[in-house]
Tab-separated table of C-alpha atoms in Angstrom:
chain	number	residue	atom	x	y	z
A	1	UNK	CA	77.552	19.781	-15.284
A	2	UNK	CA	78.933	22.590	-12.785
A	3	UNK	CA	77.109	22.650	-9.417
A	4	UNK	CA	75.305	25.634	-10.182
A	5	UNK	CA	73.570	23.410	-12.796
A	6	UNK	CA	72.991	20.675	-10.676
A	7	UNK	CA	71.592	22.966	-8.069
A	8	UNK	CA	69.348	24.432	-10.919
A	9	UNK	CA	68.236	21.342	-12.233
A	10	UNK	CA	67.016	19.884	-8.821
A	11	UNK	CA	65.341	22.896	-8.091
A	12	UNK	CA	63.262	22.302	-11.080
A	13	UNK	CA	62.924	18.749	-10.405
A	14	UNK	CA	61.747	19.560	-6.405
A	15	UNK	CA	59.054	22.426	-8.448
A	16	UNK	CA	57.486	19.950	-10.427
A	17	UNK	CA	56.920	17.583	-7.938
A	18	UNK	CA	55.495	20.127	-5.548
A	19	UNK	CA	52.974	20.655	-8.772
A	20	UNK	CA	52.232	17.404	-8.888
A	21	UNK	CA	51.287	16.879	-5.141
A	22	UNK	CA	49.748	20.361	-5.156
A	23	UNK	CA	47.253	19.503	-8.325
A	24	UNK	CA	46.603	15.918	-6.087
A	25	UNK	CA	45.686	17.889	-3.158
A	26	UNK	CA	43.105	19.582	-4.520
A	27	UNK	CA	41.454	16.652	-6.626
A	28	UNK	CA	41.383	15.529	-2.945
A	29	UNK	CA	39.866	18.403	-1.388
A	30	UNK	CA	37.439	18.659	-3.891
A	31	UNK	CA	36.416	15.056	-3.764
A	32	UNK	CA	36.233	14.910	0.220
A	33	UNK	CA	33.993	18.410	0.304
A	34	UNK	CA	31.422	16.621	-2.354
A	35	UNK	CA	32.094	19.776	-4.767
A	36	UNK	CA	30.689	18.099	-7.403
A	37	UNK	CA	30.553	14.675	-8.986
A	38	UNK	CA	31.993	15.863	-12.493
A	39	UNK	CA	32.896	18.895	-13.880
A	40	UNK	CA	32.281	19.869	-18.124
A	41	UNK	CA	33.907	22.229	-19.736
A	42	UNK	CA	32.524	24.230	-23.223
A	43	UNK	CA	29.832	21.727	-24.782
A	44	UNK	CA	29.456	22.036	-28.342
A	45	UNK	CA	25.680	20.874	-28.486
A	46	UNK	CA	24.906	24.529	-27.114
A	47	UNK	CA	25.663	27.099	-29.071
A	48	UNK	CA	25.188	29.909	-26.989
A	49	UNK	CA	28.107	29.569	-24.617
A	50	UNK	CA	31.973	30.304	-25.117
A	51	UNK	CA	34.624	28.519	-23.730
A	52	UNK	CA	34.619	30.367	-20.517
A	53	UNK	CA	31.703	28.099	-19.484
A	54	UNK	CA	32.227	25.668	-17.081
A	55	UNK	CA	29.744	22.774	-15.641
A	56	UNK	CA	29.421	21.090	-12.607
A	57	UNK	CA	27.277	17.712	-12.730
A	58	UNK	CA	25.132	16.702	-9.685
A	59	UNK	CA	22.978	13.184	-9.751
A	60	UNK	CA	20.997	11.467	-7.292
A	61	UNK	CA	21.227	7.666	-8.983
A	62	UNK	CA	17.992	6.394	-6.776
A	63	UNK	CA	15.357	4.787	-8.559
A	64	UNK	CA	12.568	6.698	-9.493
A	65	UNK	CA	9.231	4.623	-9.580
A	66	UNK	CA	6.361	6.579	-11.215
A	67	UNK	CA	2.661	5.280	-9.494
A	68	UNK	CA	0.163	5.061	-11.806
A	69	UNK	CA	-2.298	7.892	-11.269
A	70	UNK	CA	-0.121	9.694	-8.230
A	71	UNK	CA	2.818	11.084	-7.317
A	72	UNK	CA	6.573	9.197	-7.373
A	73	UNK	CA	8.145	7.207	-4.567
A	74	UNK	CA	10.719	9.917	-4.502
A	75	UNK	CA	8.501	12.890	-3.988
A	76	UNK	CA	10.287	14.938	-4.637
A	77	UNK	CA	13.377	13.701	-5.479
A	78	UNK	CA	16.510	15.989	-4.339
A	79	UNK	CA	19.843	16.751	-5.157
A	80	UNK	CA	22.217	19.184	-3.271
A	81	UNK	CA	24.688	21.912	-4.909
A	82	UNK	CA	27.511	22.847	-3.233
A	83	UNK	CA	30.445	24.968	-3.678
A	84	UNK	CA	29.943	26.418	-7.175
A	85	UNK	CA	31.669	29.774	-7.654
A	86	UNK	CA	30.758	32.065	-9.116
A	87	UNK	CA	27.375	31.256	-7.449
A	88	UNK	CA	25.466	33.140	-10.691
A	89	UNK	CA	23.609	30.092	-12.703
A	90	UNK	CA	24.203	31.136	-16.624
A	91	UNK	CA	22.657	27.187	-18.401
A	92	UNK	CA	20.867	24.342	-16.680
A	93	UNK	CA	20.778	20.764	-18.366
A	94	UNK	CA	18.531	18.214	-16.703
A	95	UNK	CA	19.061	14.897	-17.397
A	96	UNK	CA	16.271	11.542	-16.633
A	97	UNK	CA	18.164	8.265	-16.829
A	98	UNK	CA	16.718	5.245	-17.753
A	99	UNK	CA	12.871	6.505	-18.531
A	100	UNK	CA	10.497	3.660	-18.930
A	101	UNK	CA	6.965	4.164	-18.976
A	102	UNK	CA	3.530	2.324	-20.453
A	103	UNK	CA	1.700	5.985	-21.570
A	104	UNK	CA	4.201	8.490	-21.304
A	105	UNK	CA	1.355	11.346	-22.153
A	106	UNK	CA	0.816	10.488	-18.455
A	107	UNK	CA	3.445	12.208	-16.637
A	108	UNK	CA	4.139	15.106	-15.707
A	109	UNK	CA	7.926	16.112	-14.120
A	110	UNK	CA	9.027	19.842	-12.895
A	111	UNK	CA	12.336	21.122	-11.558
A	112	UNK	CA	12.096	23.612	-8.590
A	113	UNK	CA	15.394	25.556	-7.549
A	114	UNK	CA	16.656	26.344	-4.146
A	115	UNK	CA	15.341	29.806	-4.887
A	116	UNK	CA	11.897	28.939	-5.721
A	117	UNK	CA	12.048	29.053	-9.589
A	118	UNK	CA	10.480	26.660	-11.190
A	119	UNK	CA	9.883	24.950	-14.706
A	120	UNK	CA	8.419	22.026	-15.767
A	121	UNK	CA	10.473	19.664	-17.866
A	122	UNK	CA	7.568	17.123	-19.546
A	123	UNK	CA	4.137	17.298	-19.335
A	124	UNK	CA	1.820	15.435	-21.583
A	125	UNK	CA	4.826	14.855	-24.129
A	126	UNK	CA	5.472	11.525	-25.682
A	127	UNK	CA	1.975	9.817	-26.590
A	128	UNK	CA	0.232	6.481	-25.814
A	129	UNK	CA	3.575	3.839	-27.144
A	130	UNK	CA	5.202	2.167	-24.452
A	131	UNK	CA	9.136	3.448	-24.160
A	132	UNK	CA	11.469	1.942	-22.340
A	133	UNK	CA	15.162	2.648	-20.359
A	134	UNK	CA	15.806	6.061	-22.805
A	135	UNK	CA	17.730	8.552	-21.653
A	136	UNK	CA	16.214	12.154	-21.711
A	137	UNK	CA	18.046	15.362	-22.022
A	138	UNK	CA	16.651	18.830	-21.030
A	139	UNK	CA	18.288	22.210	-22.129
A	140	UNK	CA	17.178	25.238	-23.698
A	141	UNK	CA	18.002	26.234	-27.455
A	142	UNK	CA	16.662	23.203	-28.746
A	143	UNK	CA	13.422	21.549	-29.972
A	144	UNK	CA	11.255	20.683	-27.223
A	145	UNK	CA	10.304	16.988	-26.649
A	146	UNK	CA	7.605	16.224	-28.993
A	147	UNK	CA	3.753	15.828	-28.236
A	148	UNK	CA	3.226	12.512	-29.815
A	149	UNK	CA	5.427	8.910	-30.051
A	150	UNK	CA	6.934	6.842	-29.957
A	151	UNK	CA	9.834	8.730	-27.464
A	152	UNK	CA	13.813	8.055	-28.276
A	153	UNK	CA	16.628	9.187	-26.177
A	154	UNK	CA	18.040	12.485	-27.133
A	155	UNK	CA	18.204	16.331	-26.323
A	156	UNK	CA	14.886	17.917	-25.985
A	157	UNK	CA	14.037	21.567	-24.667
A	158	UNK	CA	11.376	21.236	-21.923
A	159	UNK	CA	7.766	21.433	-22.868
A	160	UNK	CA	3.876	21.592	-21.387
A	161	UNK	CA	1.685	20.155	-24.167
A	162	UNK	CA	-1.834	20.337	-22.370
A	163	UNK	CA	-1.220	24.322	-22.013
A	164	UNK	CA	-3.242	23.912	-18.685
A	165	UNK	CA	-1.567	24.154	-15.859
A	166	UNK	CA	-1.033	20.797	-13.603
A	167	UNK	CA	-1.555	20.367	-10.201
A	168	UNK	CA	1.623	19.123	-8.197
A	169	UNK	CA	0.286	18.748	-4.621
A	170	UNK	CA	2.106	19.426	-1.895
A	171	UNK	CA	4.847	19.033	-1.053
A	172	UNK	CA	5.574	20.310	-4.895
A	173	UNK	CA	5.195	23.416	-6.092
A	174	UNK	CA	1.266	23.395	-7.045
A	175	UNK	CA	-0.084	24.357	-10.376
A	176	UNK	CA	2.945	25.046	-12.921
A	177	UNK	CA	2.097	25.338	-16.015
A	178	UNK	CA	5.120	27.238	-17.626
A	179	UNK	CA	8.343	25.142	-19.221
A	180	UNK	CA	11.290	27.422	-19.788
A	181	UNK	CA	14.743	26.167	-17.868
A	182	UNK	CA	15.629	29.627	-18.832
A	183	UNK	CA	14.059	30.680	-15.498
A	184	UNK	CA	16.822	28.994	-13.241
A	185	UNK	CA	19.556	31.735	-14.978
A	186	UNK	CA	21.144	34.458	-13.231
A	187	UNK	CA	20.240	32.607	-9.795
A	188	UNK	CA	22.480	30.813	-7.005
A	189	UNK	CA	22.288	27.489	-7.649
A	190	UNK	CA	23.442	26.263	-4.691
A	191	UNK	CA	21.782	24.770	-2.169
A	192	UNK	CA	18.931	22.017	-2.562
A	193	UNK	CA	17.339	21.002	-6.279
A	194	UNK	CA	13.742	19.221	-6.162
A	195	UNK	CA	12.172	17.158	-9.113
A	196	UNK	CA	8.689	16.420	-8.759
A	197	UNK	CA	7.268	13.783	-10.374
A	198	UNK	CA	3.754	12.359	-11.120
A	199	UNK	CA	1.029	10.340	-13.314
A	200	UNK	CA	-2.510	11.858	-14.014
A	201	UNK	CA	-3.775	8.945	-15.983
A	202	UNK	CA	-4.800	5.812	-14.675
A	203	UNK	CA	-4.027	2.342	-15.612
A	204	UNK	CA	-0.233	2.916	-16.388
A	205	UNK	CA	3.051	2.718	-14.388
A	206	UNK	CA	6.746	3.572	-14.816
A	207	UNK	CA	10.277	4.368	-13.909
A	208	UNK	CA	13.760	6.622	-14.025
A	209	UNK	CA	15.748	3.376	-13.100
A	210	UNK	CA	19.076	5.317	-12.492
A	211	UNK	CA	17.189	8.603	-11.637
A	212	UNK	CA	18.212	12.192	-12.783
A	213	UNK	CA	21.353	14.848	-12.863
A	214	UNK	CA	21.831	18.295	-12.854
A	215	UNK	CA	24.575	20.172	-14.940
A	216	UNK	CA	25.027	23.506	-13.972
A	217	UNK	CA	26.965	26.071	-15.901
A	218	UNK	CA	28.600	29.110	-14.740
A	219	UNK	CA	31.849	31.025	-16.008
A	220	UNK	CA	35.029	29.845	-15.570
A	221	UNK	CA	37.097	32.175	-13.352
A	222	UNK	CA	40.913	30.891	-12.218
A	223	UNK	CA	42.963	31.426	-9.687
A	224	UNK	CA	46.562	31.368	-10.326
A	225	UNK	CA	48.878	29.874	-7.742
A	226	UNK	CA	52.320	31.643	-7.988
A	227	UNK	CA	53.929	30.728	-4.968
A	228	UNK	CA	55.025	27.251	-3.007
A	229	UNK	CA	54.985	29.147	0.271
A	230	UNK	CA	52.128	28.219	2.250
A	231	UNK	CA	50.473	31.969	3.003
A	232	UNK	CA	47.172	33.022	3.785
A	233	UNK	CA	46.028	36.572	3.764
A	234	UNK	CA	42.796	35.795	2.236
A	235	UNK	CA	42.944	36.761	-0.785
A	236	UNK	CA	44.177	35.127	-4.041
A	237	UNK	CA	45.744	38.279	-6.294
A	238	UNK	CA	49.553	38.479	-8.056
A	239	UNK	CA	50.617	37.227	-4.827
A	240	UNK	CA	48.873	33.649	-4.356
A	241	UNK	CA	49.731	30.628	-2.415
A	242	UNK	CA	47.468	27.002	-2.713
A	243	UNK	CA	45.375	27.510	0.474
A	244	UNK	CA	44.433	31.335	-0.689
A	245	UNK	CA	43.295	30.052	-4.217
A	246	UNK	CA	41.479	27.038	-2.341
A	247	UNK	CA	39.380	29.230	-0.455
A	248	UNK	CA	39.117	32.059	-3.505
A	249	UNK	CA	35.232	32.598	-3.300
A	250	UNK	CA	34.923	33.759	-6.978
A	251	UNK	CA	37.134	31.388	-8.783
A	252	UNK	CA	36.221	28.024	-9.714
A	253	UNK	CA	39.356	26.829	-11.679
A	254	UNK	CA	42.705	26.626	-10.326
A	255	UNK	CA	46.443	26.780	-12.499
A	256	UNK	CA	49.729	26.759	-11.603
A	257	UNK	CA	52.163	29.869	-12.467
A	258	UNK	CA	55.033	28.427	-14.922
């Protein structure tokens, strides 16, 4: 091996590893800014979106407890988006973990954004038979959860069964009556999620033991890192070092150059 060769070859060597720290750096980063818990990429149960689509999961793991004939302890219950870019919402999944209840027809659950849109997610859906620790998937595209029982975990699209609109007092939303997740597209979704939750019959109680998450999709958009040197001129074009494509504010992927 001449020393050209040599020279080459730890050159190479010294890139990869600078890869390899870089790519840990920003797990890091993203972990210590709370960016989000999880991110998906294309999910095959909906059909409408390509593999550009990318997901961030938020969940707030508290307990639930549903009151018979009131509202929850968590009233409502929160969760708080940050740092999604693009910040333009294109699919919302909603998920309830660990449902248990003695007369699901009871309850009644809606999601308000931090815009103000709002949808409920179950209302009068499920019947009289007692269900318990199921796991409850909301979306849109699918077949909404169904008006009588006995409930099983799967993938439901949200649905109002009495029609009428129900009263979520303050501090919810008021009377919704409208369930279409549909709503929460084409808005910022950052910022702070509320579920509201309540029973309007009496003589039955219930929980979401490991309470709820939010997936939100948007499209994937990357930012290419082509350099090692450590520039900032903030922006992150042809000519784009770690930090710039860090702080990119339209790109929520990052790759390294070969």
């Amino acid at each position: 091996e001449t020393k050209t060769q040599m020279r080459n070859n730890k050159m190479n060597r010294l890139e990869k590893m600078m890869k390899v720290v870089f790519t840990t750096l920003i797990i890091c980063l993203f972990a210590i800014s709370g960016f989000a818990q999880e991110t998906k990429d294309f999910d095959p149960t909906i059909s409408n979106l390509g593999s550009g689509a990318q997901g961030f999961v938020f969940k707030n793991s508290e307990k639930i407890t549903i009151n018979d004939e009131s509202t929850a302890s968590s009233y409502p219950s929160e969760i708080n988006v940050q740092g999604i870019n693009p910040a333009n919402t294109i699919f919302v999944i909603v998920t309830l973990d660990g449902f248990s209840h003695t007369f699901p027809d009871d309850v009644d659950i809606v999601l308000v954004s931090p815009t103000g849109a709002s949808s409920v997610i179950m209302s009068d859906a499920g019947g009289s038979s007692d269900v318990n620790d199921l796991t409850l998937r909301f979306q849109n595209l699918v077949t909404e959860i169904p008006d009588s029982g006995p409930l099983t975990s799967g993938i439901y699209g949200a649905a109002n069964h009495g029609s009428q609109s129900e009263n979520y007092p303050a501090p919810g939303p008021g009377n919704i009556s409208s369930a279409d997740l549909s709503v929460f597209n084409n808005i910022n979704p950052n910022g702070v999620w509320k579920l509201f939750v309540l029973d309007d019959g009496s003589g039955d109680v219930g929980e979401i033991t490991r309470g709820w998450s939010l997936t939100v999709f948007v499209d994937k958009v990357t930012a290419t890192v082509t350099k090692t040197a450590d520039t900032f001129d903030g922006n992150c074009n042809s000519d784009c070092s770690l930090r710039e494509a860090l702080a990119s504010s339209i790109a929520n992927n990052i790759e390294f150059s070969s």
